[in-house]
Amino acid sequence: MKVINTKIPDVKIIEPTVFGDERGFFMETWNQSKFEELVTGKPTLFVQDNHSKSKKGILRGLHYQTENTQGKLVRVVSGEVFDVAVDIRKGSATFGEWVGEYLSAENKRQLWVPEGFAHGFYVTSDEAEFVYKCTHYYNPKFEHSIKWNDESVNIGWPLSATPILSNKDMNAIDFNDAEYFNGSI
């Protein structure tokens, strides 16, 4: 496993070691001790795995929970997405900044999005299957969505057309009106 730093130090790109030949490939997608040693530096427990499928042009996010905050280890098993994490940790040196990475079945990269970040992705392939591990259970009562195109965050989405949004994301709030993460950094 290779861990690559992003411009926000707590958000990490993880490249698994892939063993392949004419028959196919093998890779380890999760190893508790390596993850804690190389990525978080602390005990990290995942309690829920999610899997979604989306068509080209779908934009999901920017989602976060104000209670039961979730760290997410995300990857794509089919297709490609542009994945984004926005720092909403009040008091952080990178508060309001974002990181965007292409994740695909081909590059097999994973992205670690720690607690205190809003998260979203845009599907750039015909369709994509997106899987992720969460450090806390989904709690819709405390879920919020920041506008994907908020000018104060100014994410450089690689849009090919106007994105397709859920009702929740169409009614998302401005970044400046968001309830920020006040947990420990």
GROMACS .gro file of C-alpha atoms in nm:
model
  185
    1MET     CA    1   0.000   0.000   0.000
    2LYS     CA    2   0.124   0.346  -0.093
    3VAL     CA    3  -0.016   0.651   0.089
    4ILE     CA    4  -0.006   0.984  -0.096
    5ASN     CA    5  -0.061   1.316   0.079
    6THR     CA    6  -0.302   1.570  -0.068
    7LYS     CA    7  -0.299   1.947  -0.022
    8ILE     CA    8  -0.509   1.888   0.292
    9PRO     CA    9  -0.279   1.675   0.511
   10ASP     CA   10  -0.555   1.466   0.675
   11VAL     CA   11  -0.708   1.360   0.341
   12LYS     CA   12  -0.504   1.076   0.191
   13ILE     CA   13  -0.491   0.890  -0.140
   14ILE     CA   14  -0.429   0.520  -0.095
   15GLU     CA   15  -0.286   0.316  -0.379
   16PRO     CA   16  -0.309  -0.058  -0.313
   17THR     CA   17  -0.040  -0.297  -0.429
   18VAL     CA   18  -0.191  -0.481  -0.725
   19PHE     CA   19  -0.065  -0.822  -0.834
   20GLY     CA   20  -0.175  -0.905  -1.187
   21ASP     CA   21  -0.110  -1.127  -1.485
   22GLU     CA   22  -0.302  -1.257  -1.786
   23ARG     CA   23  -0.557  -1.422  -1.552
   24GLY     CA   24  -0.657  -1.098  -1.378
   25PHE     CA   25  -0.545  -0.928  -1.058
   26PHE     CA   26  -0.544  -0.946  -0.679
   27MET     CA   27  -0.524  -0.659  -0.432
   28GLU     CA   28  -0.578  -0.609  -0.063
   29THR     CA   29  -0.844  -0.338  -0.022
   30TRP     CA   30  -0.841  -0.319   0.355
   31ASN     CA   31  -0.589  -0.393   0.630
   32GLN     CA   32  -0.667  -0.255   0.976
   33SER     CA   33  -0.312  -0.235   1.112
   34LYS     CA   34  -0.160  -0.084   0.795
   35PHE     CA   35  -0.442   0.172   0.772
   36GLU     CA   36  -0.396   0.284   1.131
   37GLU     CA   37  -0.016   0.294   1.099
   38LEU     CA   38   0.010   0.465   0.758
   39VAL     CA   39  -0.309   0.672   0.728
   40THR     CA   40  -0.476   0.777   1.055
   41GLY     CA   41  -0.209   0.712   1.317
   42LYS     CA   42  -0.482   0.609   1.561
   43PRO     CA   43  -0.736   0.330   1.613
   44THR     CA   44  -1.001   0.350   1.341
   45LEU     CA   45  -1.316   0.140   1.348
   46PHE     CA   46  -1.543   0.104   1.047
   47VAL     CA   47  -1.904   0.009   1.129
   48GLN     CA   48  -2.084   0.031   0.795
   49ASP     CA   49  -2.011  -0.040   0.426
   50ASN     CA   50  -2.213   0.126   0.148
   51HIS     CA   51  -2.238   0.064  -0.226
   52SER     CA   52  -2.404   0.296  -0.478
   53LYS     CA   53  -2.447   0.293  -0.854
   54SER     CA   54  -2.491   0.614  -1.052
   55LYS     CA   55  -2.513   0.717  -1.416
   56LYS     CA   56  -2.296   0.972  -1.597
   57GLY     CA   57  -2.358   1.329  -1.489
   58ILE     CA   58  -2.491   1.244  -1.142
   59LEU     CA   59  -2.345   1.460  -0.867
   60ARG     CA   60  -2.392   1.341  -0.509
   61GLY     CA   61  -2.304   1.571  -0.222
   62LEU     CA   62  -2.160   1.760  -0.050
   63HIS     CA   63  -2.289   1.555   0.245
   64TYR     CA   64  -2.191   1.545   0.612
   65GLN     CA   65  -2.342   1.467   0.952
   66THR     CA   66  -2.329   1.701   1.251
   67GLU     CA   67  -2.367   1.410   1.494
   68ASN     CA   68  -2.243   1.057   1.435
   69THR     CA   69  -1.981   1.220   1.212
   70GLN     CA   70  -1.836   0.982   0.959
   71GLY     CA   71  -1.489   0.922   0.830
   72LYS     CA   72  -1.511   0.752   0.489
   73LEU     CA   73  -1.273   0.529   0.297
   74VAL     CA   74  -1.404   0.551  -0.061
   75ARG     CA   75  -1.326   0.372  -0.388
   76VAL     CA   76  -1.478   0.295  -0.726
   77VAL     CA   77  -1.523  -0.066  -0.842
   78SER     CA   78  -1.672   0.015  -1.184
   79GLY     CA   79  -1.635   0.334  -1.389
   80GLU     CA   80  -1.488   0.666  -1.274
   81VAL     CA   81  -1.581   0.957  -1.048
   82PHE     CA   82  -1.431   1.288  -0.946
   83ASP     CA   83  -1.438   1.264  -0.567
   84VAL     CA   84  -1.431   1.573  -0.342
   85ALA     CA   85  -1.370   1.639   0.028
   86VAL     CA   86  -1.430   1.985   0.179
   87ASP     CA   87  -1.279   2.073   0.517
   88ILE     CA   88  -1.558   2.193   0.750
   89ARG     CA   89  -1.351   2.169   1.069
   90LYS     CA   90  -1.386   2.503   1.244
   91GLY     CA   91  -1.037   2.617   1.349
   92SER     CA   92  -0.854   2.400   1.094
   93ALA     CA   93  -0.573   2.561   0.893
   94THR     CA   94  -0.745   2.428   0.579
   95PHE     CA   95  -1.104   2.521   0.676
   96GLY     CA   96  -1.313   2.577   0.362
   97GLU     CA   97  -1.057   2.422   0.129
   98TRP     CA   98  -1.126   2.121  -0.090
   99VAL     CA   99  -0.944   1.824  -0.243
  100GLY     CA  100  -1.060   1.653  -0.561
  101GLU     CA  101  -0.930   1.323  -0.701
  102TYR     CA  102  -1.028   1.092  -0.983
  103LEU     CA  103  -1.112   0.747  -0.851
  104SER     CA  104  -1.173   0.466  -1.096
  105ALA     CA  105  -1.188   0.090  -1.134
  106GLU     CA  106  -0.878   0.129  -1.350
  107ASN     CA  107  -0.655   0.326  -1.110
  108LYS     CA  108  -0.791   0.138  -0.804
  109ARG     CA  109  -0.716   0.437  -0.582
  110GLN     CA  110  -0.899   0.495  -0.256
  111LEU     CA  111  -0.951   0.825  -0.076
  112TRP     CA  112  -0.957   0.865   0.301
  113VAL     CA  113  -1.202   1.140   0.399
  114PRO     CA  114  -1.180   1.188   0.777
  115GLU     CA  115  -1.450   1.310   1.011
  116GLY     CA  116  -1.505   1.683   0.977
  117PHE     CA  117  -1.530   1.688   0.597
  118ALA     CA  118  -1.822   1.727   0.360
  119HIS     CA  119  -1.802   1.469   0.082
  120GLY     CA  120  -1.936   1.435  -0.270
  121PHE     CA  121  -1.862   1.294  -0.612
  122TYR     CA  122  -1.944   1.349  -0.980
  123VAL     CA  123  -1.972   1.055  -1.221
  124THR     CA  124  -1.750   1.106  -1.528
  125SER     CA  125  -1.798   0.761  -1.690
  126ASP     CA  126  -2.119   0.617  -1.840
  127GLU     CA  127  -2.194   0.476  -1.495
  128ALA     CA  128  -2.000   0.410  -1.178
  129GLU     CA  129  -2.024   0.186  -0.875
  130PHE     CA  130  -1.895   0.353  -0.562
  131VAL     CA  131  -1.818   0.168  -0.237
  132TYR     CA  132  -1.717   0.311   0.096
  133LYS     CA  133  -1.653   0.221   0.456
  134CYS     CA  134  -1.786   0.452   0.730
  135THR     CA  135  -1.661   0.508   1.084
  136HIS     CA  136  -2.011   0.577   1.214
  137TYR     CA  137  -2.365   0.474   1.125
  138TYR     CA  138  -2.573   0.681   0.885
  139ASN     CA  139  -2.806   0.912   1.077
  140PRO     CA  140  -3.044   1.098   0.843
  141LYS     CA  141  -3.164   1.322   1.130
  142PHE     CA  142  -2.821   1.491   1.138
  143GLU     CA  143  -2.729   1.475   0.769
  144HIS     CA  144  -2.676   1.801   0.583
  145SER     CA  145  -2.579   1.901   0.233
  146ILE     CA  146  -2.372   2.198   0.120
  147LYS     CA  147  -2.435   2.336  -0.230
  148TRP     CA  148  -2.208   2.161  -0.478
  149ASN     CA  149  -2.148   2.492  -0.660
  150ASP     CA  150  -2.106   2.723  -0.361
  151GLU     CA  151  -1.887   3.012  -0.478
  152SER     CA  152  -1.706   3.049  -0.146
  153VAL     CA  153  -1.570   2.692  -0.181
  154ASN     CA  154  -1.529   2.716  -0.561
  155ILE     CA  155  -1.480   2.347  -0.643
  156GLY     CA  156  -1.337   2.281  -0.990
  157TRP     CA  157  -1.583   2.008  -1.088
  158PRO     CA  158  -1.499   1.855  -1.432
  159LEU     CA  159  -1.855   1.901  -1.560
  160SER     CA  160  -1.953   1.795  -1.910
  161ALA     CA  161  -2.308   1.930  -1.862
  162THR     CA  162  -2.532   2.054  -1.584
  163PRO     CA  163  -2.514   1.784  -1.316
  164ILE     CA  164  -2.812   1.570  -1.218
  165LEU     CA  165  -2.896   1.624  -0.850
  166SER     CA  166  -3.125   1.471  -0.590
  167ASN     CA  167  -3.392   1.691  -0.428
  168LYS     CA  168  -3.177   1.700  -0.114
  169ASP     CA  169  -2.880   1.833  -0.309
  170MET     CA  170  -3.093   2.081  -0.506
  171ASN     CA  171  -3.203   2.225  -0.170
  172ALA     CA  172  -2.857   2.224  -0.012
  173ILE     CA  173  -2.738   2.516   0.199
  174ASP     CA  174  -2.461   2.767   0.137
  175PHE     CA  175  -2.122   2.688   0.289
  176ASN     CA  176  -2.139   3.005   0.501
  177ASP     CA  177  -2.472   2.888   0.649
  178ALA     CA  178  -2.348   2.536   0.728
  179GLU     CA  179  -2.318   2.396   1.077
  180TYR     CA  180  -1.944   2.324   1.096
  181PHE     CA  181  -1.762   2.040   1.265
  182ASN     CA  182  -1.644   2.135   1.614
  183GLY     CA  183  -1.488   1.803   1.715
  184SER     CA  184  -1.123   1.749   1.784
  185ILE     CA  185  -0.889   1.794   1.487
   0.00000   0.00000   0.00000
